[in-house]
Structures are given as structure tokens and as C-alpha cells.
Short mmCIF file of C-alpha atoms in Angstrom, two decimals:
data_model
loop_
_atom_site.label_atom_id
_atom_site.label_comp_id
_atom_site.label_asym_id
_atom_site.label_seq_id
_atom_site.Cartn_x
_atom_site.Cartn_y
_atom_site.Cartn_z
CA UNK A 25 22.18 -6.76 14.14
CA UNK A 26 22.65 -4.32 17.00
CA UNK A 27 21.33 -4.52 20.46
CA UNK A 28 18.95 -1.53 19.91
CA UNK A 29 17.38 -3.36 17.00
CA UNK A 30 16.91 -6.56 19.10
CA UNK A 31 15.49 -4.60 21.95
CA UNK A 32 13.13 -2.49 19.94
CA UNK A 33 11.85 -5.40 17.80
CA UNK A 34 11.07 -7.40 21.05
CA UNK A 35 9.09 -4.27 22.09
CA UNK A 36 7.32 -4.09 18.70
CA UNK A 37 6.35 -7.82 18.92
CA UNK A 38 4.85 -7.43 22.39
CA UNK A 39 2.98 -4.21 21.30
CA UNK A 40 1.48 -5.98 18.33
CA UNK A 41 0.02 -8.51 20.61
CA UNK A 42 -1.66 -5.70 22.70
CA UNK A 43 1.00 -4.95 25.45
CA UNK A 44 0.48 -1.21 26.03
CA UNK A 45 3.58 -0.81 28.30
CA UNK A 46 5.83 -2.06 25.42
CA UNK A 47 3.99 0.09 22.88
CA UNK A 48 4.61 3.12 25.16
CA UNK A 49 8.11 2.37 25.72
CA UNK A 50 8.61 1.59 21.84
CA UNK A 51 7.04 4.93 20.67
CA UNK A 52 9.01 6.67 23.35
CA UNK A 53 12.33 5.44 22.21
CA UNK A 54 11.38 5.65 18.59
CA UNK A 55 10.32 9.39 19.00
CA UNK A 56 13.71 10.23 20.41
CA UNK A 57 15.43 8.63 17.52
CA UNK A 58 13.32 10.22 14.96
CA UNK A 59 13.70 13.73 16.57
CA UNK A 60 17.50 13.41 16.09
CA UNK A 61 17.09 12.13 12.65
CA UNK A 62 14.60 14.82 11.54
CA UNK A 63 16.65 17.61 13.06
CA UNK A 64 19.69 16.36 11.16
CA UNK A 65 17.80 15.90 7.84
CA UNK A 66 16.20 19.39 8.25
CA UNK A 67 19.37 21.12 9.15
CA UNK A 68 21.23 19.31 6.18
CA UNK A 69 18.86 20.86 3.59
CA UNK A 70 19.10 24.38 5.10
CA UNK A 71 15.74 24.18 6.92
CA UNK A 72 15.04 25.33 10.48
CA UNK A 73 14.65 22.42 13.05
CA UNK A 74 11.47 23.90 14.52
CA UNK A 75 9.32 21.71 12.28
CA UNK A 76 11.24 18.63 13.42
CA UNK A 77 8.77 17.93 16.19
CA UNK A 78 5.72 18.08 13.96
CA UNK A 79 7.34 15.52 11.83
CA UNK A 80 8.23 13.34 14.75
CA UNK A 81 4.74 13.35 15.69
CA UNK A 82 3.46 12.57 12.22
CA UNK A 83 5.86 9.76 12.06
CA UNK A 84 4.95 8.37 15.48
CA UNK A 85 1.22 8.54 14.62
CA UNK A 86 1.92 6.76 11.25
CA UNK A 87 4.05 4.07 13.24
CA UNK A 88 1.07 3.51 15.28
CA UNK A 89 -1.71 3.44 12.64
CA UNK A 90 0.47 1.34 10.23
CA UNK A 91 1.74 -1.10 12.67
CA UNK A 92 -0.28 -3.94 11.13
CA UNK A 93 2.03 -3.53 8.11
CA UNK A 94 5.12 -4.70 9.99
CA UNK A 95 6.17 -8.23 8.96
CA UNK A 96 7.27 -9.88 12.14
CA UNK A 97 9.97 -11.95 10.45
CA UNK A 98 11.74 -8.74 9.28
CA UNK A 99 14.10 -6.44 11.16
CA UNK A 100 12.43 -3.31 12.49
CA UNK A 101 14.79 -0.76 11.64
CA UNK A 102 14.24 -0.74 7.74
CA UNK A 103 10.53 -0.55 8.43
CA UNK A 104 10.86 2.48 10.73
CA UNK A 105 13.21 4.18 8.29
CA UNK A 106 10.94 3.69 5.44
CA UNK A 107 8.07 5.28 7.33
CA UNK A 108 10.30 8.14 8.54
CA UNK A 109 11.73 8.89 5.14
CA UNK A 110 8.34 8.68 3.45
CA UNK A 111 7.00 11.23 5.87
CA UNK A 112 9.94 13.53 5.57
CA UNK A 113 9.58 13.43 1.76
CA UNK A 114 5.78 13.97 2.10
CA UNK A 115 6.33 16.90 4.44
CA UNK A 116 8.77 18.53 1.96
CA UNK A 117 6.54 18.18 -1.02
CA UNK A 118 3.73 19.86 0.91
CA UNK A 119 5.81 22.65 1.80
CA UNK A 120 7.22 22.84 -1.83
CA UNK A 121 10.88 22.09 -0.91
CA UNK A 122 13.25 20.75 -3.51
CA UNK A 123 13.23 17.13 -3.06
CA UNK A 124 16.56 16.92 -5.04
CA UNK A 125 18.24 18.22 -1.92
CA UNK A 126 17.32 15.16 0.27
CA UNK A 127 20.32 12.81 0.27
CA UNK A 128 19.77 9.20 0.11
CA UNK A 129 20.42 7.69 3.63
CA UNK A 130 21.10 4.14 5.08
CA UNK A 131 18.41 2.46 7.05
CA UNK A 132 20.52 2.57 10.30
CA UNK A 133 20.70 6.45 10.20
CA UNK A 134 17.15 6.56 11.54
CA UNK A 135 18.38 4.87 14.84
CA UNK A 136 21.66 6.63 14.92
CA UNK A 137 21.09 9.25 17.66
CA UNK A 138 18.84 9.80 20.60
CA UNK A 139 17.51 13.11 21.40
CA UNK A 140 15.21 13.67 24.34
CA UNK A 141 14.36 17.22 24.62
CA UNK A 142 10.83 17.33 25.80
CA UNK A 143 9.69 19.39 22.65
CA UNK A 144 6.20 20.58 21.60
CA UNK A 145 4.82 20.63 18.14
CA UNK A 146 3.09 23.54 16.64
CA UNK A 147 -0.35 22.30 16.79
CA UNK A 148 -2.84 21.74 19.53
CA UNK A 149 -4.47 18.26 19.56
CA UNK A 150 -7.48 19.41 21.65
CA UNK A 151 -8.37 22.12 19.07
CA UNK A 152 -7.93 19.60 16.28
CA UNK A 153 -9.97 17.14 17.95
CA UNK A 154 -12.89 19.72 18.01
CA UNK A 155 -13.00 19.23 14.25
CA UNK A 156 -13.69 15.57 14.40
CA UNK A 157 -17.12 14.16 14.09
CA UNK A 158 -18.91 13.61 17.47
CA UNK A 159 -18.62 9.93 17.76
CA UNK A 160 -14.90 9.89 16.87
CA UNK A 161 -14.16 12.62 19.30
CA UNK A 162 -16.09 11.10 22.08
CA UNK A 163 -14.41 7.63 21.60
CA UNK A 164 -10.79 9.10 21.59
CA UNK A 165 -11.52 11.24 24.72
CA UNK A 166 -13.02 8.40 26.73
CA UNK A 167 -10.72 5.58 25.80
CA UNK A 168 -7.34 7.44 25.04
CA UNK A 169 -7.40 10.52 27.23
CA UNK A 170 -9.63 9.51 30.05
CA UNK A 171 -8.50 5.92 30.10
CA UNK A 172 -12.01 4.46 30.33
CA UNK A 173 -12.47 0.71 29.09
CA UNK A 174 -14.08 0.23 25.77
CA UNK A 175 -17.36 -0.87 27.24
CA UNK A 176 -17.56 2.26 29.65
CA UNK A 177 -16.73 4.37 26.53
CA UNK A 178 -19.56 2.63 24.61
CA UNK A 179 -22.00 3.51 27.40
CA UNK A 180 -20.80 7.13 27.47
CA UNK A 181 -20.75 7.67 23.74
CA UNK A 182 -23.98 5.85 23.01
CA UNK A 183 -22.05 3.50 20.50
CA UNK A 184 -21.57 -0.42 20.40
CA UNK A 185 -18.23 -1.78 21.60
CA UNK A 186 -17.02 -2.38 18.07
CA UNK A 187 -18.35 1.02 17.13
CA UNK A 188 -16.10 2.65 19.71
CA UNK A 189 -13.11 0.77 18.32
CA UNK A 190 -13.86 1.73 14.73
CA UNK A 191 -14.41 5.23 15.73
CA UNK A 192 -10.94 5.46 17.54
CA UNK A 193 -9.26 4.01 14.56
CA UNK A 194 -10.90 6.33 11.97
CA UNK A 195 -10.57 9.27 14.38
CA UNK A 196 -6.74 8.86 14.77
CA UNK A 197 -6.35 8.50 10.92
CA UNK A 198 -8.48 11.77 10.54
CA UNK A 199 -6.28 13.46 13.20
CA UNK A 200 -3.28 12.26 11.40
CA UNK A 201 -4.63 13.96 8.17
CA UNK A 202 -5.63 17.18 9.92
CA UNK A 203 -2.16 17.45 11.53
CA UNK A 204 -0.56 17.08 7.94
CA UNK A 205 -2.59 19.83 6.83
CA UNK A 206 -2.01 21.86 9.67
CA UNK A 207 1.77 21.69 9.33
CA UNK A 208 1.74 23.04 5.82
CA UNK A 209 3.57 26.32 6.04
CA UNK B 8 1.30 19.13 21.85
CA UNK B 9 4.06 17.38 23.63
CA UNK B 10 5.33 14.25 21.94
CA UNK B 11 5.26 12.44 25.29
CA UNK B 12 1.53 13.05 25.67
CA UNK B 13 0.85 11.91 21.98
CA UNK B 14 2.79 8.58 22.95
CA UNK B 15 0.84 8.34 26.04
CA UNK B 16 -2.57 8.81 24.24
CA UNK B 17 -1.58 6.22 21.71
CA UNK B 18 -0.48 3.65 24.03
CA UNK B 19 -3.76 4.02 26.34
CA UNK B 20 -6.00 0.91 25.93
CA UNK B 21 -3.86 -0.63 23.20
CA UNK B 22 -5.62 -3.27 20.95
CA UNK B 23 -3.68 -6.27 19.54
CA UNK B 24 -3.14 -6.25 15.89
CA UNK B 25 -4.20 -8.80 13.38
CA UNK B 26 -1.03 -10.36 12.10
CA UNK B 27 -2.08 -11.34 8.61
CA UNK B 28 -4.11 -8.00 7.94
CA UNK B 29 -2.04 -7.11 4.79
CA UNK B 30 -2.08 -10.40 2.98
CA UNK B 31 -5.66 -11.17 3.93
CA UNK B 32 -7.02 -7.88 2.62
CA UNK B 33 -5.22 -8.25 -0.68
CA UNK B 34 -6.03 -11.81 -1.33
CA UNK B 35 -9.77 -11.27 -0.40
CA UNK B 36 -9.79 -8.16 -2.63
CA UNK B 37 -8.29 -10.20 -5.66
CA UNK B 38 -10.62 -13.05 -5.25
CA UNK B 39 -13.51 -10.90 -5.10
CA UNK B 40 -12.36 -8.77 -8.15
CA UNK B 41 -11.77 -11.97 -10.22
CA UNK B 42 -15.43 -13.06 -9.73
CA UNK B 43 -16.58 -9.50 -10.44
CA UNK B 44 -14.51 -9.41 -13.66
CA UNK B 45 -15.80 -12.65 -14.89
CA UNK B 46 -19.26 -11.35 -14.18
CA UNK B 47 -18.67 -8.01 -16.16
CA UNK B 48 -17.36 -9.96 -18.97
CA UNK B 49 -20.18 -12.25 -19.17
CA UNK B 50 -22.72 -9.50 -18.84
CA UNK B 51 -20.97 -7.17 -21.34
CA UNK B 52 -19.80 -9.56 -23.86
CA UNK B 53 -21.06 -13.05 -23.07
CA UNK B 54 -18.93 -16.23 -23.18
CA UNK B 55 -17.65 -17.68 -26.35
CA UNK B 56 -20.41 -19.93 -27.80
CA UNK B 57 -17.88 -22.86 -28.59
CA UNK B 58 -16.66 -23.04 -25.09
CA UNK B 59 -16.97 -26.73 -24.71
CA UNK B 60 -14.93 -27.84 -27.83
CA UNK B 61 -11.32 -29.10 -27.14
CA UNK B 62 -9.63 -26.54 -29.35
CA UNK B 63 -11.42 -23.62 -27.63
CA UNK B 64 -10.51 -25.32 -24.15
CA UNK B 65 -6.91 -25.61 -25.12
CA UNK B 66 -6.60 -21.93 -25.96
CA UNK B 67 -8.67 -20.89 -23.07
CA UNK B 68 -6.32 -22.73 -20.78
CA UNK B 69 -3.19 -20.86 -22.41
CA UNK B 70 -4.95 -17.62 -22.04
CA UNK B 71 -5.86 -18.24 -18.36
CA UNK B 72 -2.68 -19.76 -17.52
CA UNK B 73 -0.72 -16.63 -18.77
CA UNK B 74 -3.34 -14.37 -16.90
CA UNK B 75 -3.10 -16.32 -13.69
CA UNK B 76 0.71 -16.42 -13.86
CA UNK B 77 0.70 -12.54 -14.07
CA UNK B 78 -1.84 -12.15 -11.53
CA UNK B 79 -0.31 -14.58 -9.06
CA UNK B 80 3.26 -13.09 -9.19
CA UNK B 81 1.97 -9.57 -8.98
CA UNK B 82 -0.17 -10.51 -6.01
CA UNK B 83 2.91 -11.90 -4.24
CA UNK B 84 4.80 -8.77 -5.07
CA UNK B 85 1.88 -6.45 -3.95
CA UNK B 86 1.81 -8.05 -0.34
CA UNK B 87 5.35 -6.85 -0.14
CA UNK B 88 4.98 -3.44 -1.84
CA UNK B 89 1.95 -2.67 0.51
CA UNK B 90 4.47 -2.44 3.45
CA UNK B 91 7.01 0.12 4.19
CA UNK B 92 10.58 -0.79 2.86
CA UNK B 93 8.77 -3.94 1.26
CA UNK B 94 10.25 -2.86 -2.13
CA UNK B 95 13.87 -3.64 -0.92
CA UNK B 96 13.00 -7.49 -1.07
CA UNK B 97 11.77 -8.02 -4.48
CA UNK B 98 13.09 -8.49 -8.06
CA UNK B 99 10.48 -6.70 -10.19
CA UNK B 100 11.71 -8.42 -13.29
CA UNK B 101 10.72 -11.81 -12.21
CA UNK B 102 7.14 -10.63 -13.14
CA UNK B 103 8.29 -10.58 -16.87
CA UNK B 104 8.53 -14.35 -16.83
CA UNK B 105 4.96 -15.12 -18.03
CA UNK B 106 5.47 -12.48 -20.72
CA UNK B 107 8.81 -13.96 -21.86
CA UNK B 108 6.99 -17.48 -22.00
CA UNK B 109 4.08 -16.32 -24.06
CA UNK B 110 6.55 -14.24 -26.42
CA UNK B 111 8.81 -17.30 -27.02
CA UNK B 112 5.74 -19.47 -27.69
CA UNK B 113 4.48 -16.92 -29.92
CA UNK B 114 7.79 -16.79 -32.03
CA UNK B 115 7.85 -20.48 -32.18
CA UNK B 116 4.34 -20.65 -33.47
CA UNK B 117 5.06 -17.81 -36.04
CA UNK B 118 8.22 -19.63 -37.16
CA UNK B 119 6.50 -22.70 -38.02
CA UNK B 120 3.71 -21.11 -39.99
CA UNK B 121 3.95 -19.81 -43.53
CA UNK B 122 4.67 -15.93 -43.62
CA UNK B 123 1.38 -15.50 -45.51
CA UNK B 124 -0.54 -16.45 -42.43
CA UNK B 125 1.34 -14.14 -40.04
CA UNK B 126 -0.90 -11.10 -40.15
CA UNK B 127 -4.05 -13.21 -39.63
CA UNK B 128 -2.29 -14.76 -36.59
CA UNK B 129 -1.14 -11.65 -35.06
CA UNK B 130 -4.32 -9.46 -35.87
CA UNK B 131 -6.96 -12.05 -35.29
CA UNK B 132 -10.56 -10.99 -35.87
CA UNK B 133 -11.06 -8.97 -32.88
CA UNK B 134 -7.82 -7.34 -31.81
CA UNK B 135 -9.69 -4.07 -31.40
CA UNK B 136 -12.10 -5.48 -29.12
CA UNK B 137 -9.55 -7.11 -27.08
CA UNK B 138 -7.43 -3.78 -26.93
CA UNK B 139 -10.53 -2.06 -25.60
CA UNK B 140 -12.15 -4.71 -23.43
CA UNK B 141 -9.12 -5.75 -21.15
CA UNK B 142 -8.40 -2.15 -19.85
CA UNK B 143 -12.13 -1.47 -19.51
CA UNK B 144 -12.93 -4.41 -17.57
CA UNK B 145 -9.70 -3.62 -15.57
CA UNK B 146 -11.20 -0.51 -14.21
CA UNK B 147 -13.07 -1.99 -11.22
CA UNK B 148 -10.21 -4.48 -10.33
CA UNK B 149 -7.82 -1.61 -10.37
CA UNK B 150 -9.89 0.58 -8.05
CA UNK B 151 -10.21 -2.43 -5.63
CA UNK B 152 -6.65 -3.27 -5.71
CA UNK B 153 -5.69 0.46 -5.09
CA UNK B 154 -8.12 0.38 -2.09
CA UNK B 155 -6.59 -2.73 -0.72
CA UNK B 156 -2.91 -1.26 -1.08
CA UNK B 157 -4.20 1.65 0.86
CA UNK B 158 -4.89 -0.24 3.71
CA UNK B 159 -1.30 -0.89 4.02
CA UNK B 160 1.43 1.62 3.73
CA UNK B 161 3.26 1.61 0.48
CA UNK B 162 6.29 3.69 0.39
CA UNK B 163 7.34 3.26 -3.43
CA UNK B 164 4.14 4.55 -4.73
CA UNK B 165 4.77 4.32 -8.41
CA UNK B 166 5.88 0.72 -8.15
CA UNK B 167 2.98 -0.10 -5.81
CA UNK B 168 0.63 1.59 -8.41
CA UNK B 169 2.32 -0.37 -11.35
CA UNK B 170 1.68 -3.69 -9.56
CA UNK B 171 -1.90 -2.81 -8.75
CA UNK B 172 -2.33 -1.91 -12.54
CA UNK B 173 -0.57 -5.20 -13.51
CA UNK B 174 -2.85 -7.35 -11.32
CA UNK B 175 -6.12 -5.55 -12.65
CA UNK B 176 -4.84 -6.26 -16.22
CA UNK B 177 -4.25 -9.89 -15.37
CA UNK B 178 -7.60 -10.39 -13.66
CA UNK B 179 -9.35 -8.67 -16.58
CA UNK B 180 -7.46 -10.70 -19.16
CA UNK B 181 -8.44 -13.91 -17.54
CA UNK B 182 -12.21 -12.70 -17.57
CA UNK B 183 -11.95 -11.60 -21.19
CA UNK B 184 -10.33 -14.95 -22.23
CA UNK B 185 -13.68 -16.70 -21.66
CA UNK B 186 -15.12 -14.32 -24.37
CA UNK B 187 -12.33 -13.96 -26.86
CA UNK B 188 -12.43 -16.54 -29.90
CA UNK B 189 -9.06 -15.41 -31.32
CA UNK B 190 -7.03 -18.66 -30.78
CA UNK B 191 -3.45 -18.05 -31.78
CA UNK B 192 -0.31 -17.56 -29.63
CA UNK B 193 0.89 -14.56 -31.33
CA UNK B 194 -2.46 -12.75 -30.74
CA UNK B 195 -2.29 -13.47 -27.10
CA UNK B 196 1.36 -12.38 -26.91
CA UNK B 197 0.41 -9.03 -28.58
CA UNK B 198 -3.02 -8.11 -27.48
CA UNK B 199 -3.30 -9.74 -24.01
CA UNK B 200 0.23 -8.96 -23.18
CA UNK B 201 0.24 -5.53 -24.65
CA UNK B 202 -3.05 -4.41 -23.09
CA UNK B 203 -1.77 -5.67 -19.60
CA UNK B 204 1.46 -3.67 -20.03
CA UNK B 205 -0.80 -0.74 -20.66
CA UNK B 206 -2.74 -1.30 -17.49
CA UNK B 207 0.80 -1.45 -15.64
CA UNK B 208 1.89 1.82 -17.18
CA UNK B 209 -1.38 3.54 -16.14
CA UNK B 210 -1.09 2.24 -12.75
CA UNK B 211 2.59 3.47 -12.42
CA UNK B 212 1.31 6.90 -13.46
CA UNK B 213 -1.61 7.10 -11.09
CA UNK B 214 0.19 5.43 -8.06
CA UNK B 215 1.64 8.52 -6.66
CA UNK B 216 -1.65 10.33 -6.69
CA UNK B 217 -3.88 7.53 -5.44
CA UNK B 218 -1.86 5.78 -2.97
CA UNK B 219 -0.51 8.84 -0.78
CA UNK B 220 -1.16 8.40 2.96
#
């Protein structure tokens, strides 16, 4: 097992227990690896790398939303790789690219390189947020963008505390779906 | 949007995660669906009238054991298939074990009976009813299993769909067994086994469409 795997798995376990700093550090490091992975993949099948950042963000959102599916007894790399590859194939299918061109890759490829160019994706999250139902929009803005506590957000949005949590989760899922639709070329 | 901003957004006010979410969702779903299937079988077909006789109970036990074997193994697999890269760690052929056992028992039973009885042993009285009932009863269990798998993140969609179909077929066969009066091992092997395989194939075909996330 590589030191990177050990380090990232420790971050993952802490983030599953609700440690925000570990979660931030984990997603940050994974997004760099994913950027290098997607750029290489898109280049290898003759597509421009400009879409790589959209894919990075789709995968980061998926890792966040699906983190409950990680089995703590298993290594992290294959789990991340399966999500990254699934999102790549899904992206290519949406864009009607030939899937036959996607070569089979080993799990550790997803962690192979680090690319930290501060890139931007093609969509604007504030604009996409405008298409969410009111409750989801308010809950995400209050808790995720303005950093209010769940109790404060509940007061602001006129929801119960569990209502705020449900709206954040559903809202992020809906956003992920909107982003996927947005990045269809 | 900058990826750094997205990462910051996702990390703000992070909630801890339930560590057994995948397994719990699946187990609760299958338990609920087993009760529902028995209810559907009872309401639609009624239980067999001779349910308390020894012969009926022995064959009911064989059918239910077969169905529970199929359901239990596929439930164990589904808890893996509902996770990214989960398909790496399973041997799908192990799930053929209950089918093999029932086919071997059926062959032994046919071998020890005169050839003239074979057709009756295989076709029974109600083969058509069995062929139709198990897939129909399986519809609700299939929908609920798909819902439960979607709560996870399957990355091999046809295989996850196939196992959702298999589990639905197994649950449905268990419920149908309470009604079915055809008591012969070859009948169980052909009509129970066959319809469960049909449910599995349907699940494999529908998986990629139903399970995308």
C-alpha cells in the first residue's frame, strides 16, 4: 500500500465521522489527482482537456454524495477509481463518444499524478442554484455558502432542523444532476 | 465555478455519515418486500388448503429453503454491488449453488421414478400459473430492490440489476410456495428455478437504464 493511500484513507475515515477539515483536505487532494487522471484520459481518446474540470467537479460531488457507500475495511483507491471511471464513461455516453476507445485502466492510475492548476468549470453554480426549489436553495446557501449552523439556517428558511439537512442533501443531488445535464455538449 | 470553491462548499458544516447505511437500507427493503410478497400471494391466490399436512409442509420447506438460499446469497452480493468497485470482490457463480442443489435433487428424484411418471412430475398441474405468478409477484420486490440499490452507488449496472432481479425472483418464489400445490422436485427445479432465472435476465437488461446515477 502506498503512503498516499494510507494518508487519504485516514482523511476519509475522519471525514466520515464528520471532521470538516479532513473532508476539505481529502476532496482537495482527490480533485488534483482526478484532474490529472481526466486530462490524460480525454487526451488519450483525442478529446480536448477543457471538459476535464467539469468531470473533476462531477466526480468530487459524487464522492461527497456517495461517501456512505465506502466500506471502511477496504482500501480507498479502488473506490475512488470506480467512481472516477464510472463518471468518465457516463460523461462520454452523454456526449455520444465511442466507449470502445476508453482503455481499461488499473485502479492506482487515478492516484498517479497531481495537477493543481486552479481551473474553472464551464458552469456557474449560482445560476444553477437558481433552478432549485426555494427550500433547497435557501438551505444550501445558508449552511454551505454562508456557513450558518443548521439551527440558524432552519430559522432563516422557515424549516425544521432535519428539514434543512434533507434539503441540503436533496439539493446537492439535484445540483449534481443539473451539472451533468449542463455539461452535455 | 472553481473546483476549490466547490470543495469548500461541500466541506462547510459537514455531517457525519451512518456507517451501515448501505447494508441497512438493503436489509430493511428486502424484509419489507418479503412481507409484501406474501401478502400479495395470499390476497391474489390464497394459501394452499392442505398447508398443515406433513407432505405439504415438507415440500413447502424445500421450496422455501431454495428461495431463501437464492435470496440470502443475492442479498449478500447486492450489499457489495451497491458500492463502487464492489463487483471486484465477488464470485457471481457461487449464487448458482442453490440452483445446482435443486437440479441434482430433481435428477435423483427423476432417476428413481418410472419414466411414465416423468411428464407429470415435471409439468405438475399448474406449471403455467407458476410461470406467470412468480414474475408478476416479483414486480414490487424488484422495484423496491432497485430503489434500495440506487441509494448506494453501483458501478456495474447490469450485474447489480441482475442481482436485484434475482432477489426479487427469490422473494416472489418464497411467497408463491405458500400457494403452490405441485409437490415434486423436478417441478421446483424447472418452474421455480426457471422463472427466477427469467427475473434475473430481466433485471440485467433493465439495470443500466434504472440504476444510472
